[in-house]
Tab-separated table of N, CA and C and ligand atoms in Angstrom:
chain	number	residue	atom	x	y	z
A	178	MET	N	6.229	21.142	-0.324
A	178	MET	CA	7.385	20.363	-0.827
A	178	MET	C	7.176	18.875	-0.586
A	179	GLY	N	7.331	18.115	-1.635
A	179	GLY	CA	7.153	16.673	-1.484
A	179	GLY	C	8.436	16.010	-1.051
A	180	ILE	N	8.322	14.746	-0.766
A	180	ILE	CA	9.523	14.007	-0.387
A	180	ILE	C	9.773	12.870	-1.368
A	181	GLY	N	9.051	12.896	-2.499
A	181	GLY	CA	9.155	11.800	-3.461
A	181	GLY	C	10.608	11.495	-3.789
A	182	ARG	N	10.974	10.250	-3.729
A	182	ARG	CA	12.351	9.892	-4.058
A	182	ARG	C	12.437	8.458	-4.545
A	183	GLU	N	13.491	8.183	-5.289
A	183	GLU	CA	13.750	6.818	-5.739
A	183	GLU	C	14.804	6.249	-4.804
A	184	GLN	N	14.671	4.995	-4.460
A	184	GLN	CA	15.632	4.370	-3.571
A	184	GLN	C	16.122	3.065	-4.168
A	185	VAL	N	17.387	2.808	-4.033
A	185	VAL	CA	17.921	1.525	-4.470
A	185	VAL	C	17.834	0.537	-3.320
A	186	SER	N	18.157	1.008	-2.127
A	186	SER	CA	18.063	0.119	-0.967
A	186	SER	C	17.164	0.763	0.081
A	187	LEU	N	16.755	-0.054	1.024
A	187	LEU	CA	15.798	0.403	2.034
A	187	LEU	C	16.480	0.591	3.382
A	188	THR	N	15.848	1.365	4.241
A	188	THR	CA	16.327	1.484	5.621
A	188	THR	C	15.968	0.184	6.353
A	189	ASN	N	16.574	-0.027	7.527
A	189	ASN	CA	16.279	-1.239	8.304
A	189	ASN	C	14.798	-1.343	8.640
A	190	GLN	N	14.211	-0.189	8.980
A	190	GLN	CA	12.788	-0.179	9.345
A	190	GLN	C	11.929	-0.552	8.131
A	191	GLN	N	12.305	-0.029	6.964
A	191	GLN	CA	11.557	-0.368	5.745
A	191	GLN	C	11.748	-1.844	5.388
A	192	GLU	N	12.947	-2.360	5.638
A	192	GLU	CA	13.249	-3.777	5.355
A	192	GLU	C	12.327	-4.692	6.142
A	193	GLU	N	12.118	-4.331	7.414
A	193	GLU	CA	11.241	-5.133	8.280
A	193	GLU	C	9.825	-5.173	7.729
A	194	LEU	N	9.364	-4.012	7.313
A	194	LEU	CA	8.013	-3.903	6.763
A	194	LEU	C	7.928	-4.638	5.420
A	195	LEU	N	9.007	-4.551	4.657
A	195	LEU	CA	9.077	-5.236	3.366
A	195	LEU	C	8.901	-6.744	3.545
A	196	ARG	N	9.557	-7.280	4.554
A	196	ARG	CA	9.431	-8.731	4.785
A	196	ARG	C	7.991	-9.112	5.120
A	197	GLU	N	7.312	-8.253	5.896
A	197	GLU	CA	5.899	-8.512	6.236
A	197	GLU	C	5.035	-8.459	4.961
A	198	ALA	N	5.325	-7.493	4.103
A	198	ALA	CA	4.546	-7.354	2.861
A	198	ALA	C	4.783	-8.557	1.948
A	199	GLU	N	6.020	-9.034	1.897
A	199	GLU	CA	6.331	-10.196	1.047
A	199	GLU	C	5.630	-11.451	1.562
A	200	LYS	N	5.585	-11.573	2.890
A	200	LYS	CA	4.891	-12.714	3.495
A	200	LYS	C	3.401	-12.656	3.130
A	201	ALA	N	2.836	-11.454	3.206
A	201	ALA	CA	1.408	-11.275	2.891
A	201	ALA	C	1.138	-11.600	1.422
A	202	ALA	N	2.052	-11.178	0.527
A	202	ALA	CA	1.848	-11.403	-0.915
A	202	ALA	C	1.720	-12.892	-1.220
A	203	ARG	N	2.418	-13.707	-0.451
A	203	ARG	CA	2.352	-15.155	-0.717
A	203	ARG	C	1.007	-15.756	-0.323
A	204	LYS	N	0.185	-14.984	0.372
A	204	LYS	CA	-1.158	-15.455	0.744
A	204	LYS	C	-2.216	-14.960	-0.241
A	205	ALA	N	-1.802	-14.240	-1.277
A	205	ALA	CA	-2.762	-13.678	-2.228
A	205	ALA	C	-3.633	-14.779	-2.840
A	206	TYR	N	-4.891	-14.433	-3.071
A	206	TYR	CA	-5.828	-15.352	-3.737
A	206	TYR	C	-6.094	-14.760	-5.119
A	207	VAL	N	-5.406	-15.312	-6.143
A	207	VAL	CA	-5.402	-14.653	-7.454
A	207	VAL	C	-5.696	-15.608	-8.621
A	208	PRO	N	-6.849	-16.307	-8.581
A	208	PRO	CA	-7.163	-17.228	-9.672
A	208	PRO	C	-7.335	-16.521	-11.015
A	209	VAL	N	-7.615	-15.238	-11.016
A	209	VAL	CA	-7.867	-14.515	-12.265
A	209	VAL	C	-6.570	-13.984	-12.881
A	210	SER	N	-5.798	-13.220	-12.121
A	210	SER	CA	-4.622	-12.549	-12.699
A	210	SER	C	-3.318	-13.293	-12.448
A	211	GLY	N	-3.257	-14.079	-11.405
A	211	GLY	CA	-2.005	-14.728	-11.028
A	211	GLY	C	-0.963	-13.717	-10.548
A	212	PHE	N	-1.395	-12.510	-10.231
A	212	PHE	CA	-0.501	-11.404	-9.857
A	212	PHE	C	-0.624	-11.181	-8.349
A	213	ARG	N	0.415	-11.583	-7.610
A	213	ARG	CA	0.317	-11.540	-6.143
A	213	ARG	C	0.891	-10.249	-5.577
A	214	VAL	N	0.061	-9.515	-4.860
A	214	VAL	CA	0.470	-8.243	-4.259
A	214	VAL	C	0.370	-8.363	-2.737
A	215	GLY	N	1.318	-7.732	-2.051
A	215	GLY	CA	1.291	-7.708	-0.584
A	215	GLY	C	1.521	-6.294	-0.103
A	216	ALA	N	0.864	-5.934	0.993
A	216	ALA	CA	1.045	-4.603	1.582
A	216	ALA	C	1.237	-4.755	3.074
A	217	ALA	N	2.067	-3.902	3.637
A	217	ALA	CA	2.231	-3.865	5.092
A	217	ALA	C	2.116	-2.414	5.529
A	218	LEU	N	1.246	-2.180	6.487
A	218	LEU	CA	0.960	-0.830	6.986
A	218	LEU	C	1.365	-0.744	8.441
A	219	LYS	N	2.305	0.154	8.723
A	219	LYS	CA	2.703	0.361	10.117
A	219	LYS	C	1.837	1.480	10.681
A	220	THR	N	1.197	1.199	11.794
A	220	THR	CA	0.369	2.207	12.464
A	220	THR	C	0.969	2.466	13.842
A	221	ALA	N	0.359	3.395	14.571
A	221	ALA	CA	0.850	3.687	15.920
A	221	ALA	C	0.773	2.440	16.794
A	222	GLY	N	-0.167	1.539	16.474
A	222	GLY	CA	-0.382	0.384	17.353
A	222	GLY	C	0.182	-0.939	16.868
A	223	GLY	N	0.699	-1.003	15.647
A	223	GLY	CA	1.208	-2.295	15.168
A	223	GLY	C	1.373	-2.309	13.665
A	224	VAL	N	1.460	-3.513	13.115
A	224	VAL	CA	1.608	-3.667	11.663
A	224	VAL	C	0.421	-4.477	11.137
A	225	TYR	N	-0.219	-3.977	10.090
A	225	TYR	CA	-1.362	-4.655	9.471
A	225	TYR	C	-0.980	-4.999	8.039
A	226	THR	N	-1.195	-6.237	7.660
A	226	THR	CA	-0.809	-6.663	6.316
A	226	THR	C	-2.050	-6.992	5.493
A	227	GLY	N	-1.860	-7.003	4.174
A	227	GLY	CA	-2.953	-7.375	3.288
A	227	GLY	C	-2.409	-8.004	2.026
A	228	CYS	N	-3.236	-8.838	1.401
A	228	CYS	CA	-2.899	-9.387	0.087
A	228	CYS	C	-4.108	-9.130	-0.809
A	229	ASN	N	-3.916	-9.236	-2.120
A	229	ASN	CA	-5.078	-9.074	-2.998
A	229	ASN	C	-5.914	-10.347	-2.999
A	230	ILE	N	-7.217	-10.150	-3.106
A	230	ILE	CA	-8.182	-11.255	-3.026
A	230	ILE	C	-9.152	-11.102	-4.195
A	231	GLU	N	-9.072	-12.033	-5.138
A	231	GLU	CA	-9.891	-11.926	-6.346
A	231	GLU	C	-11.161	-12.758	-6.228
A	232	ASN	N	-12.016	-12.620	-7.238
A	232	ASN	CA	-13.293	-13.315	-7.227
A	232	ASN	C	-13.665	-13.694	-8.653
A	233	ALA	N	-14.373	-14.807	-8.804
A	233	ALA	CA	-14.829	-15.238	-10.130
A	233	ALA	C	-15.702	-14.149	-10.760
A	234	SER	N	-16.400	-13.407	-9.940
A	234	SER	CA	-17.130	-12.229	-10.410
A	234	SER	C	-16.133	-11.067	-10.362
A	235	LEU	N	-15.511	-10.795	-11.525
A	235	LEU	CA	-14.260	-10.027	-11.579
A	235	LEU	C	-14.239	-8.701	-10.822
A	236	GLY	N	-15.317	-7.959	-10.902
A	236	GLY	CA	-15.337	-6.631	-10.294
A	236	GLY	C	-15.257	-6.647	-8.779
A	237	LEU	N	-15.352	-7.792	-8.199
A	237	LEU	CA	-15.357	-7.868	-6.736
A	237	LEU	C	-13.967	-8.036	-6.147
A	238	SER	N	-12.953	-8.080	-6.992
A	238	SER	CA	-11.594	-8.285	-6.485
A	238	SER	C	-11.173	-7.093	-5.634
A	239	MET	N	-10.321	-7.370	-4.645
A	239	MET	CA	-9.871	-6.329	-3.725
A	239	MET	C	-8.354	-6.288	-3.664
A	240	CYS	N	-7.798	-5.067	-3.676
A	240	CYS	CA	-6.345	-4.879	-3.664
A	240	CYS	C	-5.745	-5.088	-2.270
A	241	ALA	N	-4.465	-5.438	-2.270
A	241	ALA	CA	-3.727	-5.687	-1.034
A	241	ALA	C	-3.711	-4.463	-0.111
A	242	GLU	N	-3.507	-3.288	-0.697
A	242	GLU	CA	-3.396	-2.067	0.110
A	242	GLU	C	-4.674	-1.808	0.891
A	243	ARG	N	-5.816	-1.956	0.196
A	243	ARG	CA	-7.084	-1.672	0.880
A	243	ARG	C	-7.390	-2.723	1.933
A	244	VAL	N	-6.993	-3.962	1.699
A	244	VAL	CA	-7.185	-4.991	2.736
A	244	VAL	C	-6.413	-4.576	3.994
A	245	ALA	N	-5.167	-4.143	3.827
A	245	ALA	CA	-4.353	-3.748	4.987
A	245	ALA	C	-4.971	-2.543	5.703
A	246	ILE	N	-5.411	-1.555	4.906
A	246	ILE	CA	-5.998	-0.345	5.518
A	246	ILE	C	-7.294	-0.681	6.251
A	247	PHE	N	-8.140	-1.499	5.631
A	247	PHE	CA	-9.421	-1.818	6.260
A	247	PHE	C	-9.223	-2.674	7.514
A	248	LYS	N	-8.221	-3.533	7.474
A	248	LYS	CA	-7.920	-4.312	8.692
A	248	LYS	C	-7.512	-3.371	9.825
A	249	ALA	N	-6.663	-2.395	9.500
A	249	ALA	CA	-6.189	-1.460	10.524
A	249	ALA	C	-7.354	-0.633	11.081
A	250	VAL	N	-8.159	-0.076	10.172
A	250	VAL	CA	-9.260	0.782	10.625
A	250	VAL	C	-10.258	-0.021	11.451
A	251	SER	N	-10.510	-1.258	11.028
A	251	SER	CA	-11.484	-2.069	11.772
A	251	SER	C	-10.942	-2.522	13.111
A	252	ALA	N	-9.618	-2.403	13.292
A	252	ALA	CA	-9.020	-2.715	14.607
A	252	ALA	C	-8.896	-1.445	15.451
A	253	GLY	N	-9.422	-0.335	14.929
A	253	GLY	CA	-9.396	0.912	15.688
A	253	GLY	C	-8.166	1.767	15.448
A	254	GLU	N	-7.393	1.428	14.431
A	254	GLU	CA	-6.146	2.152	14.144
A	254	GLU	C	-6.354	3.148	13.014
A	255	ARG	N	-6.058	4.418	13.279
A	255	ARG	CA	-6.147	5.415	12.200
A	255	ARG	C	-4.897	6.264	12.090
A	256	ASP	N	-3.945	5.981	12.955
A	256	ASP	CA	-2.692	6.733	12.929
A	256	ASP	C	-1.695	5.935	12.083
A	257	PHE	N	-1.670	6.237	10.782
A	257	PHE	CA	-0.857	5.466	9.827
A	257	PHE	C	0.529	6.096	9.690
A	258	LEU	N	1.565	5.294	9.828
A	258	LEU	CA	2.926	5.821	9.816
A	258	LEU	C	3.676	5.530	8.516
A	259	LYS	N	3.412	4.367	7.922
A	259	LYS	CA	4.259	3.958	6.802
A	259	LYS	C	3.611	2.765	6.109
A	260	MET	N	3.689	2.744	4.769
A	260	MET	CA	3.165	1.572	4.066
A	260	MET	C	4.179	1.118	3.028
A	261	ILE	N	4.249	-0.191	2.824
A	261	ILE	CA	5.085	-0.718	1.752
A	261	ILE	C	4.265	-1.690	0.915
A	262	VAL	N	4.467	-1.630	-0.395
A	262	VAL	CA	3.699	-2.471	-1.322
A	262	VAL	C	4.683	-3.219	-2.223
A	263	VAL	N	4.482	-4.516	-2.343
A	263	VAL	CA	5.365	-5.325	-3.202
A	263	VAL	C	4.506	-6.278	-4.026
A	264	ASN	N	5.112	-6.857	-5.046
A	264	ASN	CA	4.447	-8.008	-5.647
A	264	ASN	C	5.479	-9.059	-5.984
A	265	VAL	N	4.981	-10.250	-6.239
A	265	VAL	CA	5.870	-11.383	-6.441
A	265	VAL	C	6.246	-11.510	-7.916
A	266	GLU	N	5.301	-11.248	-8.796
A	266	GLU	CA	5.492	-11.543	-10.221
A	266	GLU	C	6.319	-10.507	-10.979
A	267	SER	N	6.449	-9.296	-10.461
A	267	SER	CA	7.242	-8.282	-11.170
A	267	SER	C	7.849	-7.346	-10.141
A	268	ASN	N	8.692	-6.420	-10.601
A	268	ASN	CA	9.218	-5.478	-9.617
A	268	ASN	C	8.626	-4.086	-9.793
A	269	ASP	N	7.380	-4.051	-10.226
A	269	ASP	CA	6.642	-2.791	-10.314
A	269	ASP	C	5.307	-2.942	-9.596
A	270	ALA	N	5.114	-2.222	-8.523
A	270	ALA	CA	3.865	-2.348	-7.766
A	270	ALA	C	3.353	-0.996	-7.291
A	271	PRO	N	3.146	-0.029	-8.203
A	271	PRO	CA	2.568	1.235	-7.751
A	271	PRO	C	1.108	1.026	-7.354
A	272	PRO	N	0.672	1.669	-6.289
A	272	PRO	CA	-0.723	1.501	-5.852
A	272	PRO	C	-1.703	2.033	-6.899
A	273	CYS	N	-2.820	1.360	-7.096
A	273	CYS	CA	-3.818	1.788	-8.078
A	273	CYS	C	-4.559	3.029	-7.580
A	274	GLY	N	-5.296	3.642	-8.474
A	274	GLY	CA	-6.001	4.875	-8.148
A	274	GLY	C	-7.021	4.715	-7.027
A	275	ALA	N	-7.735	3.599	-7.016
A	275	ALA	CA	-8.737	3.384	-5.971
A	275	ALA	C	-8.060	3.317	-4.602
A	276	CYS	N	-6.927	2.635	-4.546
A	276	CYS	CA	-6.203	2.533	-3.269
A	276	CYS	C	-5.677	3.897	-2.848
A	277	ARG	N	-5.231	4.711	-3.795
A	277	ARG	CA	-4.732	6.053	-3.460
A	277	ARG	C	-5.846	6.895	-2.844
A	278	GLN	N	-7.062	6.759	-3.380
A	278	GLN	CA	-8.191	7.509	-2.833
A	278	GLN	C	-8.508	7.067	-1.405
A	279	VAL	N	-8.429	5.763	-1.162
A	279	VAL	CA	-8.707	5.248	0.193
A	279	VAL	C	-7.595	5.691	1.156
A	280	MET	N	-6.357	5.684	0.680
A	280	MET	CA	-5.243	6.182	1.512
A	280	MET	C	-5.482	7.645	1.883
A	281	ALA	N	-5.916	8.448	0.871
A	281	ALA	CA	-6.104	9.885	1.079
A	281	ALA	C	-7.187	10.169	2.120
A	282	GLU	N	-8.152	9.276	2.215
A	282	GLU	CA	-9.229	9.447	3.197
A	282	GLU	C	-8.674	9.475	4.615
A	283	PHE	N	-7.683	8.628	4.852
A	283	PHE	CA	-7.185	8.474	6.221
A	283	PHE	C	-5.860	9.176	6.471
A	284	ALA	N	-5.002	9.276	5.450
A	284	ALA	CA	-3.636	9.699	5.745
A	284	ALA	C	-2.931	10.339	4.551
A	285	PRO	N	-3.270	11.604	4.217
A	285	PRO	CA	-2.601	12.263	3.094
A	285	PRO	C	-1.088	12.387	3.288
A	286	GLU	N	-0.653	12.356	4.544
A	286	GLU	CA	0.785	12.516	4.816
A	286	GLU	C	1.514	11.168	4.924
A	287	LEU	N	0.799	10.085	4.727
A	287	LEU	CA	1.421	8.753	4.833
A	287	LEU	C	2.497	8.570	3.764
A	288	GLU	N	3.611	7.993	4.175
A	288	GLU	CA	4.692	7.667	3.239
A	288	GLU	C	4.470	6.266	2.705
A	289	VAL	N	4.422	6.145	1.396
A	289	VAL	CA	4.208	4.838	0.774
A	289	VAL	C	5.441	4.474	-0.040
A	290	THR	N	5.985	3.301	0.210
A	290	THR	CA	7.132	2.809	-0.555
A	290	THR	C	6.662	1.622	-1.375
A	291	TYR	N	6.984	1.638	-2.670
A	291	TYR	CA	6.546	0.539	-3.535
A	291	TYR	C	7.647	0.193	-4.523
A	292	ARG	N	7.646	-1.044	-4.943
A	292	ARG	CA	8.619	-1.504	-5.926
A	292	ARG	C	8.366	-0.774	-7.239
A	293	HIS	N	9.451	-0.236	-7.804
A	293	HIS	CA	9.284	0.577	-9.004
A	293	HIS	C	10.602	0.630	-9.768
A	294	GLY	N	10.533	0.301	-11.067
A	294	GLY	CA	11.693	0.440	-11.937
A	294	GLY	C	12.944	-0.263	-11.449
A	295	GLY	N	12.783	-1.427	-10.877
A	295	GLY	CA	13.951	-2.183	-10.422
A	295	GLY	C	14.395	-1.821	-9.016
A	296	GLY	N	13.901	-0.695	-8.489
A	296	GLY	CA	14.243	-0.298	-7.116
A	296	GLY	C	12.967	-0.024	-6.336
A	297	PHE	N	12.970	1.050	-5.591
A	297	PHE	CA	11.793	1.430	-4.815
A	297	PHE	C	11.541	2.914	-4.996
A	298	SER	N	10.271	3.308	-4.954
A	298	SER	CA	9.919	4.725	-4.883
A	298	SER	C	9.212	4.962	-3.568
A	299	THR	N	9.468	6.097	-2.980
A	299	THR	CA	8.767	6.473	-1.751
A	299	THR	C	8.105	7.820	-1.993
A	300	ARG	N	6.798	7.868	-1.753
A	300	ARG	CA	6.064	9.115	-1.963
A	300	ARG	C	4.996	9.286	-0.890
A	301	LEU	N	4.652	10.545	-0.632
A	301	LEU	CA	3.527	10.810	0.257
A	301	LEU	C	2.230	10.550	-0.515
A	302	VAL	N	1.184	10.195	0.221
A	302	VAL	CA	-0.103	9.958	-0.436
A	302	VAL	C	-0.545	11.210	-1.201
A	303	ARG	N	-0.320	12.386	-0.625
A	303	ARG	CA	-0.748	13.609	-1.335
A	303	ARG	C	0.058	13.854	-2.615
A	304	GLU	N	1.212	13.214	-2.738
A	304	GLU	CA	1.956	13.285	-4.005
A	304	GLU	C	1.401	12.261	-4.996
A	305	LEU	N	0.976	11.115	-4.459
A	305	LEU	CA	0.422	10.069	-5.316
A	305	LEU	C	-0.948	10.456	-5.854
A	306	LEU	N	-1.651	11.312	-5.099
A	306	LEU	CA	-2.994	11.732	-5.508
A	306	LEU	C	-3.196	13.206	-5.171
A	307	PRO	N	-2.640	14.092	-6.031
A	307	PRO	CA	-2.804	15.527	-5.776
A	307	PRO	C	-4.271	15.930	-5.924
A	308	ASP	N	-4.685	16.935	-5.180
A	308	ASP	CA	-6.059	17.461	-5.249
A	308	ASP	C	-7.096	16.352	-5.057
A	309	ALA	N	-6.833	15.497	-4.074
A	309	ALA	CA	-7.756	14.378	-3.823
A	309	ALA	C	-9.134	14.897	-3.425
A	310	PHE	N	-10.135	14.217	-3.891
A	310	PHE	CA	-11.510	14.500	-3.463
A	310	PHE	C	-11.640	14.127	-1.990
A	311	GLY	N	-12.287	14.991	-1.206
A	311	GLY	CA	-12.440	14.686	0.221
A	311	GLY	C	-13.712	15.261	0.771
A	312	SER	N	-13.871	15.176	2.083
A	312	SER	CA	-15.119	15.608	2.707
A	312	SER	C	-15.375	17.104	2.438
A	313	ARG	N	-14.271	17.885	2.330
A	313	ARG	CA	-14.445	19.340	2.089
A	313	ARG	C	-15.030	19.624	0.710
A	314	ASN	N	-15.000	18.634	-0.177
A	314	ASN	CA	-15.551	18.829	-1.529
A	314	ASN	C	-16.983	18.326	-1.635
A	315	GLY	N	-17.576	18.026	-0.513
A	315	GLY	CA	-18.952	17.551	-0.555
A	315	GLY	C	-19.060	16.058	-0.358
A	316	GLY	N	-17.917	15.427	-0.113
A	316	GLY	CA	-17.964	13.995	0.163
A	316	GLY	C	-18.569	13.748	1.527
A	317	ALA	N	-18.740	12.497	1.859
A	317	ALA	CA	-19.392	12.137	3.140
A	317	ALA	C	-18.616	12.695	4.315
X	6	THU	N1	-3.711	-5.019	-7.266
X	6	THU	C1	-3.402	-4.742	-5.955
X	6	THU	O1	-3.517	-5.608	-5.080
X	6	THU	N2	-2.999	-3.494	-5.659
X	6	THU	C2	-2.871	-2.474	-6.567
X	6	THU	O2	-2.623	-1.347	-6.183
X	6	THU	C3	-2.974	-2.765	-8.012
X	6	THU	C4	-3.627	-4.056	-8.348
X	6	THU	C5	-4.192	-6.377	-7.603
X	6	THU	C6	-5.627	-6.422	-8.017
X	6	THU	C7	-5.676	-7.677	-8.842
X	6	THU	O3	-5.907	-8.781	-7.961
X	6	THU	C8	-4.282	-7.809	-9.411
X	6	THU	O4	-3.458	-6.911	-8.679
X	6	THU	C9	-4.176	-7.482	-10.881
X	6	THU	O5	-4.757	-6.274	-11.168
């Protein structure tokens, strides 16, 4: 059973994380798209934020969610509790497929809240990416 739901307003805890994600989005480096995304990941040990970082060599751009996850993992954090994703330019910020795969690597049960349809959607990573490819399928 999933927990996918639409929300108009956030809990106090989500609000706190939302503010961190919004702060991160304002640091985005987006000369190509002008689309600023921010992510905040709450782990057992703290909060890790990320923004998207683009490059003149287009394929090298990196999403906000993966920046936050990689910062957390590189700090020794793998116990992910909650993530929120926002953007500045629109009110739709569902995580891309590549980010969903990276989330699934570490935390299929992670709850992700993102701006969607004028409000927010909250879903588990395993709902965002059903039947995710993983180590049991021959991956590393
Ligand atoms: N982007 C993210 O940061 N996260 C996503 O999940 C979707 C896309 C960024 C990548 C690029 O810098 C910009 O949004 C436009 O695609």
